[in-house]
CSV table of C-alpha atoms and ligand atoms in Angstrom, one decimal:
chain,number,residue,atom,x,y,z
A,9,MET,CA,-16.1,18.9,16.1
A,10,THR,CA,-17.6,20.1,12.7
A,11,ALA,CA,-15.6,19.3,9.6
A,12,GLU,CA,-14.7,23.0,9.5
A,13,GLU,CA,-13.3,22.8,13.0
A,14,MET,CA,-11.3,19.8,12.3
A,15,ARG,CA,-9.7,21.4,9.4
A,16,ASN,CA,-8.6,24.2,11.6
A,17,PHE,CA,-7.5,21.8,14.3
A,18,PHE,CA,-4.8,20.6,11.8
A,19,GLY,CA,-3.3,24.0,11.5
A,20,GLY,CA,-2.5,24.0,15.2
A,21,GLN,CA,-1.1,20.4,14.9
A,22,GLY,CA,1.6,21.7,12.7
A,23,LEU,CA,0.2,20.6,9.2
A,24,ARG,CA,1.9,23.0,6.7
A,25,PRO,CA,0.0,26.1,5.7
A,26,GLU,CA,0.8,25.6,2.0
A,27,LEU,CA,-0.5,22.0,2.2
A,28,LEU,CA,-3.8,23.2,4.0
A,29,ALA,CA,-4.1,25.7,1.3
A,30,GLN,CA,-3.8,23.2,-1.4
A,31,ALA,CA,-6.5,21.0,0.2
A,32,ALA,CA,-8.8,24.3,0.6
A,33,ALA,CA,-8.1,24.8,-3.1
A,34,PHE,CA,-9.1,21.2,-4.0
A,35,ARG,CA,-12.4,21.8,-2.1
A,36,GLU,CA,-13.1,25.1,-3.7
A,37,ALA,CA,-12.5,23.4,-7.2
A,38,ASN,CA,-14.6,20.5,-6.2
A,39,PRO,CA,-17.5,21.8,-4.1
A,40,TRP,CA,-19.7,19.0,-2.7
A,41,GLN,CA,-23.3,19.4,-3.2
A,42,GLY,CA,-24.5,15.9,-2.9
A,43,LYS,CA,-26.9,14.6,-0.3
A,44,ARG,CA,-24.5,12.6,1.8
A,45,GLU,CA,-22.8,14.7,4.4
A,46,VAL,CA,-19.1,15.3,4.7
A,47,ASN,CA,-18.9,14.3,8.5
A,48,ALA,CA,-16.0,15.1,10.8
A,49,PRO,CA,-14.7,11.7,12.3
A,50,ARG,CA,-14.9,10.8,15.9
A,51,PHE,CA,-11.1,11.7,16.3
A,52,PRO,CA,-8.5,13.7,14.6
A,53,TYR,CA,-5.5,11.5,13.4
A,54,PHE,CA,-2.5,12.3,15.5
A,55,GLY,CA,0.6,12.0,13.5
A,56,THR,CA,1.5,15.2,11.2
A,57,GLU,CA,4.0,13.3,9.1
A,58,ILE,CA,1.7,10.6,8.0
A,59,LEU,CA,-1.1,12.9,7.6
A,60,THR,CA,1.1,15.1,5.3
A,61,ALA,CA,2.2,12.3,3.2
A,62,ALA,CA,-1.3,10.8,2.6
A,63,LEU,CA,-2.8,14.4,1.9
A,64,THR,CA,-0.1,15.1,-0.6
A,65,ALA,CA,-0.5,11.8,-2.4
A,66,LEU,CA,-4.3,12.2,-2.7
A,67,LEU,CA,-4.0,15.9,-3.9
A,68,ALA,CA,-1.5,14.6,-6.5
A,69,GLY,CA,-4.3,12.1,-7.6
A,70,ALA,CA,-2.5,9.0,-6.4
A,71,ASN,CA,-4.2,5.9,-4.9
A,72,LEU,CA,-3.2,5.5,-1.4
A,73,LEU,CA,-2.6,2.1,0.3
A,74,LEU,CA,-2.4,2.2,4.1
A,75,ALA,CA,-0.8,-0.8,5.4
A,76,GLY,CA,-0.4,-1.7,9.0
A,77,PRO,CA,-1.3,-3.7,12.0
A,78,LYS,CA,-4.5,-3.5,13.9
A,79,ALA,CA,-5.5,-0.2,15.8
A,80,THR,CA,-3.0,2.2,13.9
A,81,GLY,CA,-5.6,4.4,12.9
A,82,LYS,CA,-5.8,3.5,9.1
A,83,ASN,CA,-9.7,4.2,8.9
A,84,ILE,CA,-9.5,7.2,11.1
A,85,LEU,CA,-6.8,8.6,8.9
A,86,ALA,CA,-9.1,7.9,5.7
A,87,GLU,CA,-12.0,9.8,7.3
A,88,ASN,CA,-9.7,12.6,8.2
A,89,LEU,CA,-8.5,12.9,4.5
A,90,ALA,CA,-12.0,12.9,3.5
A,91,VAL,CA,-12.8,15.9,5.6
A,92,LEU,CA,-9.7,17.6,4.4
A,93,LEU,CA,-10.6,17.2,0.8
A,94,GLY,CA,-14.3,18.0,1.6
A,95,ARG,CA,-15.7,14.9,-0.1
A,96,PRO,CA,-17.9,12.3,1.7
A,97,LEU,CA,-16.6,8.7,2.2
A,98,TRP,CA,-17.9,5.4,1.0
A,99,ASN,CA,-16.6,2.4,2.9
A,100,VAL,CA,-16.2,-0.6,1.0
A,101,SER,CA,-15.4,-3.6,3.2
A,102,PHE,CA,-13.6,-6.4,1.4
A,103,HIS,CA,-13.6,-8.5,4.5
A,104,ILE,CA,-17.0,-10.2,3.9
A,105,ASP,CA,-17.8,-12.2,0.9
A,106,VAL,CA,-17.8,-9.3,-1.6
A,107,ASP,CA,-18.1,-10.1,-5.4
A,108,ALA,CA,-18.1,-7.9,-8.4
A,109,SER,CA,-21.8,-7.4,-8.7
A,110,TYR,CA,-22.0,-6.2,-5.0
A,111,LEU,CA,-19.4,-3.6,-5.8
A,112,ILE,CA,-20.7,-2.4,-9.2
A,113,GLY,CA,-24.4,-3.1,-8.9
A,114,MET,CA,-26.6,-5.4,-10.7
A,115,ASP,CA,-29.9,-5.6,-12.7
A,116,THR,CA,-33.0,-6.1,-10.6
A,117,PHE,CA,-36.7,-6.3,-11.3
A,118,LYS,CA,-38.7,-3.5,-10.4
A,119,GLY,CA,-42.5,-3.4,-11.2
A,120,GLY,CA,-41.9,-5.9,-13.8
A,121,GLU,CA,-39.1,-4.0,-15.6
A,122,VAL,CA,-35.4,-4.6,-15.3
A,123,CYS,CA,-33.4,-1.9,-13.8
A,124,PHE,CA,-29.8,-1.2,-12.7
A,125,ARG,CA,-29.3,-1.0,-8.9
A,126,PRO,CA,-25.8,0.4,-8.5
A,127,GLY,CA,-23.4,-0.9,-5.8
A,128,PRO,CA,-21.2,1.3,-3.5
A,129,VAL,CA,-18.2,1.5,-5.8
A,130,HIS,CA,-20.5,2.8,-8.5
A,131,ASP,CA,-22.2,5.4,-6.3
A,132,CYS,CA,-19.1,6.6,-5.1
A,133,VAL,CA,-17.1,7.1,-8.4
A,134,THR,CA,-20.2,8.8,-10.0
A,135,ALA,CA,-20.4,11.2,-7.1
A,136,GLY,CA,-16.6,11.8,-6.8
A,137,GLY,CA,-16.5,10.5,-3.3
A,138,ILE,CA,-13.5,9.2,-1.3
A,139,CYS,CA,-13.6,5.3,-1.8
A,140,VAL,CA,-12.2,3.3,1.2
A,141,LEU,CA,-11.3,-0.1,-0.2
A,142,ASP,CA,-11.2,-1.6,3.3
A,143,GLU,CA,-8.9,-4.7,3.9
A,144,ILE,CA,-8.3,-4.9,0.3
A,145,ASN,CA,-6.0,-7.8,0.8
A,146,MET,CA,-9.0,-9.9,1.8
A,147,ALA,CA,-10.7,-9.5,-1.6
A,148,ARG,CA,-11.5,-12.5,-3.8
A,149,ASN,CA,-9.9,-12.5,-7.3
A,150,GLU,CA,-13.2,-11.8,-8.8
A,151,ALA,CA,-13.7,-8.8,-6.7
A,152,LEU,CA,-10.0,-7.7,-7.6
A,153,ALA,CA,-10.6,-7.8,-11.4
A,154,VAL,CA,-13.0,-4.9,-11.0
A,155,LEU,CA,-10.4,-2.7,-9.4
A,156,HIS,CA,-7.8,-3.0,-12.2
A,157,SER,CA,-9.3,-0.4,-14.6
A,158,LEU,CA,-10.6,1.7,-11.8
A,159,LEU,CA,-7.3,2.3,-10.3
A,160,ASP,CA,-5.1,2.9,-13.4
A,161,HIS,CA,-4.7,5.8,-15.7
A,162,ARG,CA,-7.9,4.7,-17.4
A,163,ARG,CA,-10.0,5.7,-14.2
A,164,GLN,CA,-13.0,3.7,-15.6
A,165,LEU,CA,-15.6,1.4,-14.2
A,166,GLU,CA,-16.7,-1.3,-16.4
A,167,VAL,CA,-20.3,-2.1,-15.8
A,168,PRO,CA,-21.2,-5.3,-17.3
A,169,GLY,CA,-23.9,-5.2,-19.9
A,170,TYR,CA,-23.6,-1.3,-19.8
A,171,ASP,CA,-21.1,1.3,-20.8
A,172,ARG,CA,-17.9,2.0,-19.3
A,173,LEU,CA,-18.2,4.8,-16.8
A,174,ASN,CA,-15.6,7.5,-16.5
A,175,LEU,CA,-14.7,8.4,-13.0
A,176,HIS,CA,-15.8,11.8,-11.6
A,177,PRO,CA,-12.5,13.6,-11.4
A,178,ALA,CA,-12.7,14.3,-7.6
A,179,THR,CA,-12.8,10.6,-7.0
A,180,ARG,CA,-10.1,9.2,-4.7
A,181,PHE,CA,-9.1,5.8,-3.5
A,182,ILE,CA,-7.7,4.8,0.0
A,183,ALA,CA,-7.1,1.1,0.4
A,184,THR,CA,-6.4,-0.3,3.8
A,185,MET,CA,-4.4,-3.5,4.5
A,186,ASN,CA,-4.2,-5.2,7.9
A,187,TYR,CA,-1.1,-7.1,8.5
A,188,GLY,CA,-0.5,-8.9,11.7
A,189,TYR,CA,1.7,-11.4,13.3
A,190,SER,CA,-0.5,-14.3,12.4
A,191,GLY,CA,0.2,-14.0,8.7
A,192,THR,CA,-1.0,-11.7,5.9
A,193,ARG,CA,-2.5,-12.1,2.7
A,194,GLU,CA,-0.5,-10.3,0.3
A,195,LEU,CA,-1.8,-8.2,-2.8
A,196,ASN,CA,-0.7,-9.2,-6.2
A,197,GLU,CA,1.9,-7.0,-7.9
A,198,ALA,CA,-0.5,-5.7,-10.7
A,199,LEU,CA,-2.8,-4.3,-8.0
A,200,LEU,CA,0.0,-3.1,-5.8
A,201,SER,CA,1.6,-1.1,-8.6
A,202,ARG,CA,-1.3,1.0,-8.8
A,203,PHE,CA,-0.9,2.4,-5.3
A,204,VAL,CA,1.5,4.5,-3.3
A,205,VAL,CA,2.1,2.9,0.1
A,206,ILE,CA,2.2,4.3,3.6
A,207,HIS,CA,3.3,2.0,6.5
A,208,MET,CA,1.2,3.1,9.4
A,209,PRO,CA,3.4,3.7,12.6
A,210,VAL,CA,2.1,2.1,15.8
A,211,PRO,CA,0.8,4.9,17.9
A,212,GLY,CA,3.5,5.7,20.6
A,213,GLU,CA,3.2,7.1,24.1
A,214,SER,CA,2.7,10.7,22.9
A,215,GLU,CA,0.0,10.0,20.1
A,216,LEU,CA,-1.9,7.8,22.6
A,217,THR,CA,-1.7,10.4,25.4
A,218,SER,CA,-2.8,13.1,23.1
A,219,LEU,CA,-5.7,10.9,21.9
A,220,LEU,CA,-6.7,10.1,25.4
A,221,LYS,CA,-6.7,13.7,26.5
A,222,TYR,CA,-8.6,14.6,23.5
A,223,GLU,CA,-11.4,12.2,24.3
A,224,PHE,CA,-11.3,13.0,28.1
A,225,PRO,CA,-10.0,16.4,28.8
A,226,ASP,CA,-10.6,15.8,32.5
A,227,LEU,CA,-8.3,12.6,32.5
A,228,ARG,CA,-5.6,13.0,35.3
A,229,GLU,CA,-2.2,13.6,33.5
A,230,THR,CA,-0.5,10.8,35.2
A,231,VAL,CA,-3.4,8.3,34.4
A,232,ALA,CA,-3.2,9.3,30.9
A,233,ARG,CA,0.4,8.3,30.7
A,234,THR,CA,-0.3,5.2,32.6
A,235,MET,CA,-3.0,4.3,30.0
A,236,ALA,CA,-0.7,4.8,27.2
A,237,ALA,CA,2.0,2.5,28.8
A,238,LEU,CA,-0.6,-0.1,29.5
A,239,PHE,CA,-1.7,0.0,25.8
A,240,LEU,CA,1.9,-0.4,24.8
A,241,ASP,CA,2.4,-3.3,27.1
A,242,LEU,CA,-0.6,-5.1,25.6
A,243,ARG,CA,0.7,-4.3,22.1
A,244,GLN,CA,4.2,-5.8,23.1
A,245,LYS,CA,2.6,-9.0,24.3
A,246,TYR,CA,0.7,-9.2,21.0
A,247,GLU,CA,3.7,-8.8,19.1
A,248,ALA,CA,5.4,-11.5,21.0
A,249,ARG,CA,2.4,-13.7,20.3
A,250,GLU,CA,1.7,-14.1,23.9
A,251,ILE,CA,-1.9,-12.8,23.5
A,252,SER,CA,-4.1,-12.3,20.4
A,253,GLY,CA,-5.3,-9.0,19.0
A,254,ARG,CA,-8.6,-9.2,21.0
A,255,ALA,CA,-7.4,-7.3,24.0
A,256,LEU,CA,-5.4,-4.8,21.9
A,257,ASP,CA,-8.6,-2.7,21.4
A,258,LEU,CA,-8.2,1.0,21.7
A,259,ARG,CA,-11.8,1.6,21.3
A,260,GLY,CA,-12.3,-0.9,24.3
A,261,LEU,CA,-9.9,1.0,26.3
A,262,LEU,CA,-11.9,4.4,25.7
A,263,GLU,CA,-15.0,2.5,26.4
A,264,ALA,CA,-13.6,1.2,29.9
A,265,LEU,CA,-12.7,4.8,30.7
A,266,ARG,CA,-16.2,6.0,29.9
A,267,LEU,CA,-17.5,3.3,32.3
A,268,ILE,CA,-15.3,4.4,35.0
A,269,LYS,CA,-16.4,7.9,34.6
A,270,LEU,CA,-20.0,6.7,35.3
A,271,GLY,CA,-19.0,5.0,38.5
A,272,LEU,CA,-17.6,1.4,37.5
A,273,THR,CA,-14.3,0.3,39.1
A,274,ALA,CA,-11.2,0.1,36.9
A,275,GLY,CA,-11.4,-3.7,37.5
A,276,GLN,CA,-14.9,-4.0,36.2
A,277,ALA,CA,-14.5,-1.7,33.3
A,278,PHE,CA,-11.3,-3.0,31.9
A,279,SER,CA,-12.8,-6.6,32.3
A,280,MET,CA,-15.7,-5.4,30.1
A,281,GLY,CA,-13.9,-3.3,27.7
A,282,LEU,CA,-10.6,-5.2,27.2
A,283,THR,CA,-9.9,-8.4,28.9
A,284,GLY,CA,-13.3,-10.0,28.6
A,285,LYS,CA,-12.7,-10.0,24.9
A,286,CYS,CA,-10.3,-12.8,25.4
A,287,PHE,CA,-12.2,-16.0,25.5
A,288,ASP,CA,-9.3,-18.1,26.1
A,289,LEU,CA,-8.9,-18.6,29.9
A,290,GLN,CA,-5.0,-18.4,29.9
A,291,GLU,CA,-4.8,-15.5,27.6
A,292,ARG,CA,-7.6,-13.7,29.6
A,293,ALA,CA,-5.5,-14.3,32.9
A,294,LEU,CA,-2.4,-13.0,31.2
A,295,ALA,CA,-4.1,-9.8,29.8
A,296,GLU,CA,-5.5,-9.2,33.3
A,297,ASP,CA,-2.0,-9.5,35.0
A,298,ILE,CA,-0.7,-6.9,32.4
A,299,ILE,CA,-3.3,-4.4,33.4
A,300,ALA,CA,-3.2,-5.2,37.2
A,301,LEU,CA,0.7,-4.2,37.0
A,302,ARG,CA,-0.4,-0.7,35.9
A,303,LEU,CA,-3.7,0.0,37.4
A,304,PRO,CA,-5.3,-1.0,40.8
A,305,ALA,CA,-8.6,-2.8,40.2
A,306,ASP,CA,-10.3,-0.8,42.9
A,307,TRP,CA,-9.6,2.6,41.4
A,308,GLY,CA,-12.6,4.5,40.3
A,309,ARG,CA,-13.8,8.0,39.1
A,310,GLU,CA,-11.9,10.0,41.8
A,311,GLU,CA,-8.4,8.3,41.1
A,312,ILE,CA,-8.9,8.6,37.5
A,313,PHE,CA,-10.5,11.9,36.6
A,314,ALA,CA,-9.9,15.3,37.9
A,315,GLY,CA,-12.6,17.3,39.3
B,16,ADP,N1,-2.5,8.0,15.2
B,16,ADP,C1,-3.7,8.1,15.7
B,16,ADP,N2,-4.4,9.0,15.8
B,16,ADP,C2,-5.8,9.0,16.1
B,16,ADP,N3,-6.4,7.8,16.5
B,16,ADP,C3,-5.7,6.8,16.4
B,16,ADP,C4,-4.4,6.7,16.0
B,16,ADP,N4,-4.0,5.5,16.1
B,16,ADP,C5,-4.9,4.7,16.5
B,16,ADP,N5,-6.0,5.5,16.7
B,16,ADP,C6,-7.2,5.0,17.3
B,16,ADP,O1,-7.3,3.8,17.2
B,16,ADP,C7,-8.7,3.1,17.1
B,16,ADP,C8,-8.8,2.2,15.9
B,16,ADP,O2,-8.5,3.1,14.7
B,16,ADP,P1,-8.9,2.4,13.4
B,16,ADP,O3,-8.7,3.6,12.4
B,16,ADP,O4,-10.2,1.6,13.5
B,16,ADP,O5,-7.6,1.6,13.1
B,16,ADP,P2,-7.4,0.3,12.2
B,16,ADP,O6,-8.1,0.6,10.9
B,16,ADP,O7,-5.9,0.7,11.7
B,16,ADP,O8,-7.4,-1.0,12.6
B,16,ADP,C9,-9.6,4.4,17.1
B,16,ADP,O9,-10.2,4.7,18.3
B,16,ADP,C10,-8.7,5.5,16.7
B,16,ADP,O10,-9.0,6.7,17.1
B,17,MG,MG1,-9.6,-0.9,10.1
């Protein structure tokens, strides 16, 4: 889908026309002319209520925190919102050992002269992009300090050794926070108070089926439902801490279906896409059992795809 087709798609998904009109007005008031493209993401986000809440918050100028377990579509939602606002996205991952100078930028030598090399946050807030602060709860304190003036009413970036920079007015922030059953690093209150929060629902059977049918229009209807049920089984075992999050991999499930379409058996494909990601033998056996209960290992293209 192009960005335009994706925006139209949401009209059909029941996103309110007034809200779509407000988003269109935002795009018109803030036309994007930069080099970076506004790309439509791989998937639409399925979940009209969440999409409505999130888009409303961003149109109101709020910073958005998406909190939820793995594979609830946090990053996909952020990408969808960027398309609706017509601004490109900068993804800043806090998962790695990110420090302030990486985020903002630093002085470097170029041809014997000192010059400032901007970091991703600097680039994003000068261009007025959508800044995804990914897994913000993993950030080191030093990196968090940068965010405080950025995210409150000052809307300024302090560049050490240089001036304060006012954010481009179209700049929006979407933070994501993974929390699981194996413990969560929390955000401090000062930072949390700068956000509105959406707790991301776990995709249920209907969202999963829509997603599968979107990706594979020729997937048999009954199989689509089986796949959704299978993924929910895996999630249940994950929540009960019987398996880790490794096999709870929606991307891996889609990949497995792609392999089946190209001729592998369900057993081979699911082992490569999902259960092979469990390196603990016992866990792998358990994940394999869960799948075998729903899906015969010798099924292939004919049983799974129509036509
Ligand atoms: N409601 C949803 N709508 C669309 N895709 C979803 C949804 N929930 C989960 N997904 C899918 O789950 C996978 C992981 O999504 P991602 O955004 O990376 O999740 P998270 O960041 O929450 O771990 C993607 O393939 C995405 O398409
Ligand atoms: Mg994510």
